[in-house]
Amino acid sequence: MSSSVASSGEGGGSPRMCWCGAKVVLMLSRTKENPFRRFFRGSMRSIFFKWVKDATWEGFAAVEVQIADIEQRLRGVSEQMEGVKENEKARRDKRFVMPNATVVAGAMVIVGGLCYLYGKWV
């Protein structure tokens, strides 16, 4: 038997407040079925109840989901960085190839023009 609670983390974990707004209290069971088992309970007017072990496992499950989300984001960022590296390398290669080809072509035109002029004057 449980009700909705405001918990310390999204999706589970140790509850802090009951749905009615009362603080949740940590209690110790003194029944024959569950001796010394810890549980969370809302106020005396509340019907909130949750075993500490269940709340802990819910917290672990929520953390696992968050870790998976972070791993997925990290993979996406890594893929983007690889793309940026490839684009930068291609841009760098293109930048250095084109000016060198232009310089060589320009030098050939100048040298050819000088040879032509030298041949006419001699």
N, CA, C and O of each residue as an XYZ file, in Angstrom:
488
protein
N       0.842     -1.157      0.000
C       0.000      0.000      0.000
C       0.893      1.227      0.000
O       1.651      1.446      0.945
N       0.808      2.045     -1.077
C       1.601      3.256     -1.156
C       0.809      4.325     -1.883
O      -0.197      4.038     -2.531
N       1.269      5.552     -1.769
C       0.645      6.661     -2.466
C       1.743      7.502     -3.084
O       2.928      7.249     -2.867
N       1.347      8.502     -3.853
C       2.352      9.319     -4.503
C       3.078     10.167     -3.464
O       2.493     10.610     -2.476
N       4.382     10.380     -3.719
C       5.194     11.146     -2.781
C       6.109     12.072     -3.538
O       6.369     11.870     -4.724
N       6.592     13.074     -2.867
C       7.670     13.895     -3.391
C       8.952     13.256     -2.887
O       9.177     13.187     -1.679
N       9.787     12.792     -3.792
C      10.978     12.065     -3.360
C      12.223     12.909     -3.539
O      12.173     14.004     -4.099
N      13.342     12.387     -3.056
C      14.604     13.108     -3.119
C      15.159     13.151     -4.524
O      15.952     14.038     -4.842
N      14.767     12.219     -5.376
C      15.225     12.203     -6.753
C      14.071     11.885     -7.665
O      13.016     11.444     -7.210
N      14.260     12.105     -8.947
C      13.188     11.817     -9.891
C      13.038     10.319    -10.052
O      14.035      9.620    -10.234
N      11.837      9.815     -9.992
C      11.566      8.423    -10.296
C      11.758      7.461     -9.147
O      11.597      6.259     -9.358
N      12.084      7.893     -7.966
C      12.224      6.947     -6.860
C      13.228      7.410     -5.844
O      13.749      8.523     -5.914
N      13.492      6.541     -4.899
C      14.438      6.867     -3.862
C      13.740      7.129     -2.547
O      12.553      6.838     -2.398
N      14.459      7.669     -1.608
C      13.915      7.932     -0.270
C      12.945      9.091     -0.324
O      13.329     10.199     -0.699
N      11.690      8.858      0.045
C      10.708      9.940      0.004
C      10.963     10.961      1.099
O      11.442     10.619      2.180
N      10.644     12.207      0.817
C      10.818     13.273      1.801
C       9.483     13.774      2.325
O       9.357     14.149      3.491
N       8.475     13.774      1.433
C       7.172     14.294      1.829
C       6.070     13.400      1.299
O       6.205     12.793      0.237
N       4.997     13.323      2.030
C       3.811     12.578      1.640
C       3.011     13.412      0.638
O       3.244     14.613      0.500
N       2.088     12.787     -0.047
C       1.224     13.502     -0.987
C       0.423     14.595     -0.293
O       0.026     15.569     -0.933
N       0.182     14.449      0.994
C      -0.604     15.444      1.731
C       0.243     16.625      2.186
O      -0.292     17.589      2.733
N       1.566     16.568      1.968
C       2.454     17.652      2.343
C       3.173     17.437      3.659
O       4.043     18.229      4.020
N       2.830     16.390      4.381
C       3.486     16.107      5.666
C       4.853     15.468      5.415
O       5.064     14.804      4.400
N       5.771     15.678      6.351
C       7.079     15.034      6.250
C       6.925     13.536      6.437
O       6.084     13.066      7.204
N       7.768     12.792      5.708
C       7.781     11.342      5.853
C       8.737     10.990      6.984
O       9.807     11.584      7.113
N       8.343     10.019      7.800
C       9.116      9.627      8.971
C       9.676      8.222      8.757
O       8.985      7.347      8.234
N      10.919      8.011      9.159
C      11.522      6.678      9.104
C      11.146      5.933     10.381
O      11.383      6.416     11.488
N      10.558      4.750     10.212
C      10.069      3.969     11.346
C      10.714      2.582     11.327
O      11.363      2.197     10.355
N      10.523      1.847     12.414
C      11.028      0.483     12.542
C       9.855     -0.433     12.843
O       9.094     -0.206     13.784
N       9.721     -1.480     12.021
C       8.612     -2.413     12.207
C       8.856     -3.276     13.442
O       9.979     -3.694     13.723
N       7.770     -3.528     14.168
C       7.871     -4.401     15.346
C       6.861     -5.538     15.245
O       6.394     -6.063     16.256
N       6.533     -5.912     14.008
C       5.587     -7.009     13.813
C       6.329     -8.331     13.760
O       7.544     -8.358     13.559
N       5.607     -9.424     13.938
C       6.223    -10.752     13.833
C       6.625    -11.056     12.398
O       7.630    -11.728     12.165
N       5.836    -10.559     11.418
C       6.126    -10.828     10.008
C       7.366    -10.080      9.514
O       8.098    -10.596      8.670
N       7.608     -8.882     10.025
C       8.728     -8.043      9.576
C       9.435     -7.405     10.768
O       9.418     -6.182     10.902
N      10.057     -8.203     11.636
C      10.687     -7.621     12.821
C      11.894     -6.749     12.452
O      12.753     -7.161     11.672
N      11.944     -5.564     13.011
C      13.059     -4.625     12.862
C      13.311     -4.191     11.419
O      14.410     -3.755     11.074
N      12.290     -4.314     10.588
C      12.414     -3.867      9.198
C      12.034     -2.383      9.138
O      11.004     -1.973      9.673
N      12.886     -1.586      8.475
C      12.661     -0.144      8.420
C      11.674      0.210      7.300
O      11.645     -0.440      6.255
N      10.871      1.249      7.537
C       9.919      1.711      6.526
C       9.675      3.206      6.690
O       9.945      3.786      7.741
N       9.157      3.814      5.624
C       8.768      5.216      5.647
C       7.265      5.284      5.856
O       6.506      4.475      5.323
N       6.851      6.273      6.648
C       5.433      6.460      6.909
C       5.136      7.948      6.884
O       5.944      8.766      7.324
N       3.966      8.286      6.363
C       3.528      9.678      6.373
C       2.971     10.046      7.733
O       3.229      9.356      8.719
N       2.222     11.107      7.794
C       1.627     11.532      9.063
C       0.555     10.534      9.496
O       0.229      9.602      8.762
N       0.030     10.734     10.660
C      -0.999      9.840     11.184
C      -2.253      9.863     10.314
O      -2.976      8.869     10.252
N      -2.519     10.976      9.644
C      -3.685     11.078      8.753
C      -3.411     10.475      7.383
O      -4.345     10.215      6.625
N      -2.164     10.252      7.061
C      -1.765      9.793      5.730
C      -1.824      8.273      5.621
O      -1.720      7.558      6.618
N      -1.991      7.796      4.389
C      -1.940      6.351      4.149
C      -0.618      5.950      3.511
O      -0.452      4.807      3.083
N       0.344      6.906      3.445
C       1.616      6.614      2.796
C       2.427      5.605      3.605
O       2.543      5.696      4.827
N       2.997      4.616      2.855
C       3.846      3.596      3.456
C       4.788      3.083      2.382
O       4.362      2.824      1.256
N       6.080      2.931      2.720
C       7.036      2.350      1.781
C       8.197      1.751      2.566
O       8.760      2.389      3.456
N       8.547      0.500      2.217
C       9.708     -0.131      2.830
C      10.971      0.594      2.375
O      11.056      1.024      1.225
N      11.941      0.730      3.257
C      13.204      1.394      2.935
C      13.917      0.647      1.816
O      14.475      1.272      0.914
N      13.905     -0.678      1.862
C      14.572     -1.475      0.831
C      13.975     -1.179     -0.550
O      14.713     -1.018     -1.522
N      12.646     -1.107     -0.638
C      11.992     -0.795     -1.913
C      12.372      0.601     -2.397
O      12.653      0.798     -3.580
N      12.381      1.563     -1.489
C      12.743      2.937     -1.849
C      14.184      2.999     -2.343
O      14.492      3.730     -3.284
N      15.065      2.229     -1.705
C      16.468      2.211     -2.115
C      16.618      1.654     -3.517
O      17.344      2.221     -4.333
N      15.940      0.548     -3.810
C      16.026     -0.049     -5.152
C      15.429      0.873     -6.204
O      15.942      0.952     -7.321
N      14.349      1.572     -5.862
C      13.775      2.542     -6.793
C      14.779      3.651     -7.080
O      14.889      4.120     -8.213
N      15.512      4.069     -6.049
C      16.547      5.086     -6.232
C      17.649      4.606     -7.153
O      18.113      5.354     -8.014
N      18.079      3.349     -6.976
C      19.104      2.776     -7.852
C      18.616      2.720     -9.297
O      19.366      3.028    -10.223
N      17.358      2.327     -9.487
C      16.795      2.249    -10.836
C      16.777      3.631    -11.488
O      17.074      3.764    -12.675
N      16.433      4.648    -10.717
C      16.410      6.009    -11.252
C      17.816      6.466    -11.641
O      17.994      7.131    -12.662
N      18.809      6.112    -10.833
C      20.193      6.479    -11.144
C      20.667      5.743    -12.395
O      21.370      6.327    -13.220
N      20.296      4.480    -12.550
C      20.661      3.731    -13.755
C      20.109      4.393    -15.007
O      20.793      4.462    -16.028
N      18.885      4.876    -14.936
C      18.280      5.568    -16.079
C      19.061      6.846    -16.377
O      19.326      7.151    -17.540
N      19.424      7.580    -15.358
C      20.187      8.812    -15.552
C      21.561      8.521    -16.145
O      22.028      9.254    -17.016
N      22.209      7.456    -15.680
C      23.520      7.081    -16.218
C      23.405      6.707    -17.684
O      24.241      7.112    -18.492
N      22.378      5.936    -18.041
C      22.180      5.555    -19.444
C      21.960      6.797    -20.305
O      22.469      6.870    -21.423
N      21.214      7.766    -19.800
C      20.971      9.005    -20.536
C      22.273      9.777    -20.735
O      22.535     10.291    -21.822
N      23.079      9.856    -19.691
C      24.364     10.563    -19.784
C      25.286      9.858    -20.765
O      25.964     10.515    -21.555
N      25.323      8.517    -20.727
C      26.154      7.767    -21.675
C      25.720      8.027    -23.110
O      26.563      8.191    -23.992
N      24.418      8.067    -23.350
C      23.909      8.323    -24.701
C      24.299      9.733    -25.160
O      24.720      9.926    -26.301
N      24.156     10.703    -24.275
C      24.556     12.071    -24.626
C      26.047     12.152    -24.918
O      26.468     12.833    -25.852
N      26.843     11.453    -24.112
C      28.290     11.462    -24.294
C      28.680     10.847    -25.638
O      29.571     11.346    -26.325
N      27.994      9.748    -26.007
C      28.253      9.161    -27.329
C      27.924     10.159    -28.437
O      28.662     10.269    -29.416
N      26.823     10.881    -28.284
C      26.444     11.888    -29.280
C      27.477     12.993    -29.387
O      27.820     13.428    -30.486
N      27.975     13.450    -28.236
C      28.995     14.498    -28.238
C      30.284     13.976    -28.873
O      30.945     14.699    -29.619
N      30.643     12.727    -28.582
C      31.856     12.141    -29.177
C      31.732     12.069    -30.688
O      32.679     12.378    -31.411
N      30.547     11.657    -31.172
C      30.326     11.587    -32.620
C      30.407     12.980    -33.243
O      30.973     13.146    -34.323
N      29.848     13.972    -32.571
C      29.926     15.341    -33.079
C      31.372     15.817    -33.136
O      31.776     16.473    -34.097
N      32.149     15.490    -32.112
C      33.556     15.904    -32.089
C      34.348     15.255    -33.221
O      35.217     15.888    -33.822
N      34.045     13.992    -33.506
C      34.716     13.323    -34.630
C      34.380     14.033    -35.933
O      35.250     14.231    -36.781
N      33.110     14.416    -36.089
C      32.707     15.160    -37.284
C      33.407     16.503    -37.380
O      33.830     16.911    -38.462
N      33.530     17.190    -36.258
C      34.220     18.474    -36.240
C      35.692     18.290    -36.609
O      36.250     19.080    -37.371
N      36.321     17.239    -36.061
C      37.732     16.976    -36.383
C      37.910     16.715    -37.869
O      38.834     17.233    -38.495
N      37.000     15.890    -38.442
C      37.101     15.581    -39.877
C      36.891     16.836    -40.716
O      37.618     17.058    -41.684
N      35.907     17.657    -40.358
C      35.662     18.896    -41.105
C      36.851     19.841    -41.003
O      37.248     20.458    -41.992
N      37.413     19.953    -39.818
C      38.567     20.836    -39.625
C      39.764     20.343    -40.422
O      40.481     21.143    -41.023
N      39.986     19.035    -40.433
C      41.104     18.471    -41.204
C      40.891     18.715    -42.693
O      41.826     19.099    -43.396
N      39.677     18.498    -43.178
C      39.390     18.737    -44.594
C      39.558     20.214    -44.931
O      40.095     20.557    -45.984
N      39.095     21.093    -44.032
C      39.238     22.528    -44.278
C      40.709     22.947    -44.291
O      41.132     23.754    -45.119
N      41.481     22.379    -43.351
C      42.909     22.682    -43.284
C      43.628     22.181    -44.528
O      44.453     22.896    -45.097
N      43.322     20.951    -44.958
C      43.946     20.389    -46.156
C      43.601     21.225    -47.381
O      44.468     21.509    -48.209
N      42.340     21.616    -47.496
C      41.897     22.415    -48.632
C      42.567     23.788    -48.617
O      42.972     24.292    -49.664
N      42.683     24.388    -47.448
C      43.274     25.715    -47.323
C      44.740     25.705    -47.743
O      45.212     26.646    -48.383
N      45.471     24.629    -47.380
C      46.888     24.587    -47.711
C      47.139     24.110    -49.128
O      48.164     24.473    -49.705
N      46.274     23.331    -49.710
C      46.471     22.838    -51.077
C      46.176     23.935    -52.082
O      46.949     24.134    -53.019
N      45.072     24.653    -51.906
C      44.663     25.651    -52.881
C      45.649     26.813    -52.993
O      46.022     27.161    -54.113
N      46.090     27.431    -51.903
C      47.046     28.528    -52.079
C      48.339     28.060    -52.726
O      48.910     28.789    -53.538
N      48.816     26.874    -52.394
C      50.042     26.377    -53.004
C      49.869     26.180    -54.503
O      50.764     26.527    -55.273
N      48.743     25.635    -54.931
C      48.481     25.446    -56.359
C      48.348     26.795    -57.044
O      48.820     26.965    -58.168
N      47.715     27.751    -56.389
C      47.551     29.083    -56.968
C      48.901     29.774    -57.090
O      49.178     30.423    -58.099
N      49.723     29.642    -56.094
C      51.057     30.263    -56.115
C      51.898     29.662    -57.223
O      52.577     30.388    -57.948
N      51.864     28.345    -57.364
C      52.642     27.676    -58.421
C      52.144     28.117    -59.784
O      52.955     28.418    -60.660
N      50.852     28.163    -59.988
C      50.293     28.583    -61.275
C      50.655     30.038    -61.556
O      51.019     30.378    -62.681
N      50.560     30.892    -60.551
C      50.917     32.298    -60.737
C      52.391     32.459    -61.071
O      52.758     33.254    -61.935
N      53.233     31.699    -60.380
C      54.672     31.769    -60.660
C      54.969     31.311    -62.083
O      55.830     31.886    -62.750
N      54.262     30.275    -62.556
C      54.487     29.789    -63.919
C      54.086     30.851    -64.942
O      54.760     31.015    -65.960
N      53.013     31.559    -64.685
C      52.588     32.623    -65.603
C      53.629     33.737    -65.630
O      53.980     34.250    -66.692
N      54.116     34.102    -64.446
C      55.113     35.175    -64.380
C      56.404     34.758    -65.071
O      56.959     35.520    -65.862
N      56.885     33.549    -64.778
C      58.130     33.062    -65.391
C      57.944     32.939    -66.902
O      58.826     33.314    -67.675
N      56.800     32.415    -67.314
C      56.547     32.301    -68.759
C      56.505     33.659    -69.431
O      57.045     33.841    -70.523
N      55.853     34.625    -68.763
C      55.804     35.981    -69.331
C      57.187     36.594    -69.407
O      57.503     37.264    -70.390
N      58.023     36.386    -68.399
C      59.394     36.922    -68.409
C      60.219     36.271    -69.521
O      60.989     36.944    -70.207
N      60.052     34.957    -69.691
C      60.786     34.270    -70.758
C      60.357     34.804    -72.123
O      61.196     34.977    -73.007
N      59.088     35.062    -72.303
C      58.573     35.576    -73.557
C      59.157     36.961    -73.821
O      59.621     37.242    -74.926
N      59.133     37.842    -72.785
C      59.666     39.171    -72.941
C      61.178     39.144    -73.168
O      61.690     39.916    -73.978
N      61.883     38.288    -72.483
C      63.325     38.170    -72.637
C      63.666     37.702    -74.061
O      64.622     38.177    -74.673
N      62.851     36.749    -74.577
C      63.079     36.260    -75.936
C      62.847     37.343    -76.971
O      63.506     37.321    -78.010
N      61.956     38.280    -76.748
C      61.690     39.350    -77.698
C      62.789     40.386    -77.668
O      63.098     40.983    -78.699
N      63.391     40.618    -76.507
C      64.402     41.664    -76.406
C      65.771     41.201    -76.853
O      66.628     42.025    -77.173
N      65.983     39.943    -76.878
C      67.319     39.456    -77.238
C      67.468     39.306    -78.714
O      68.531     38.906    -79.189
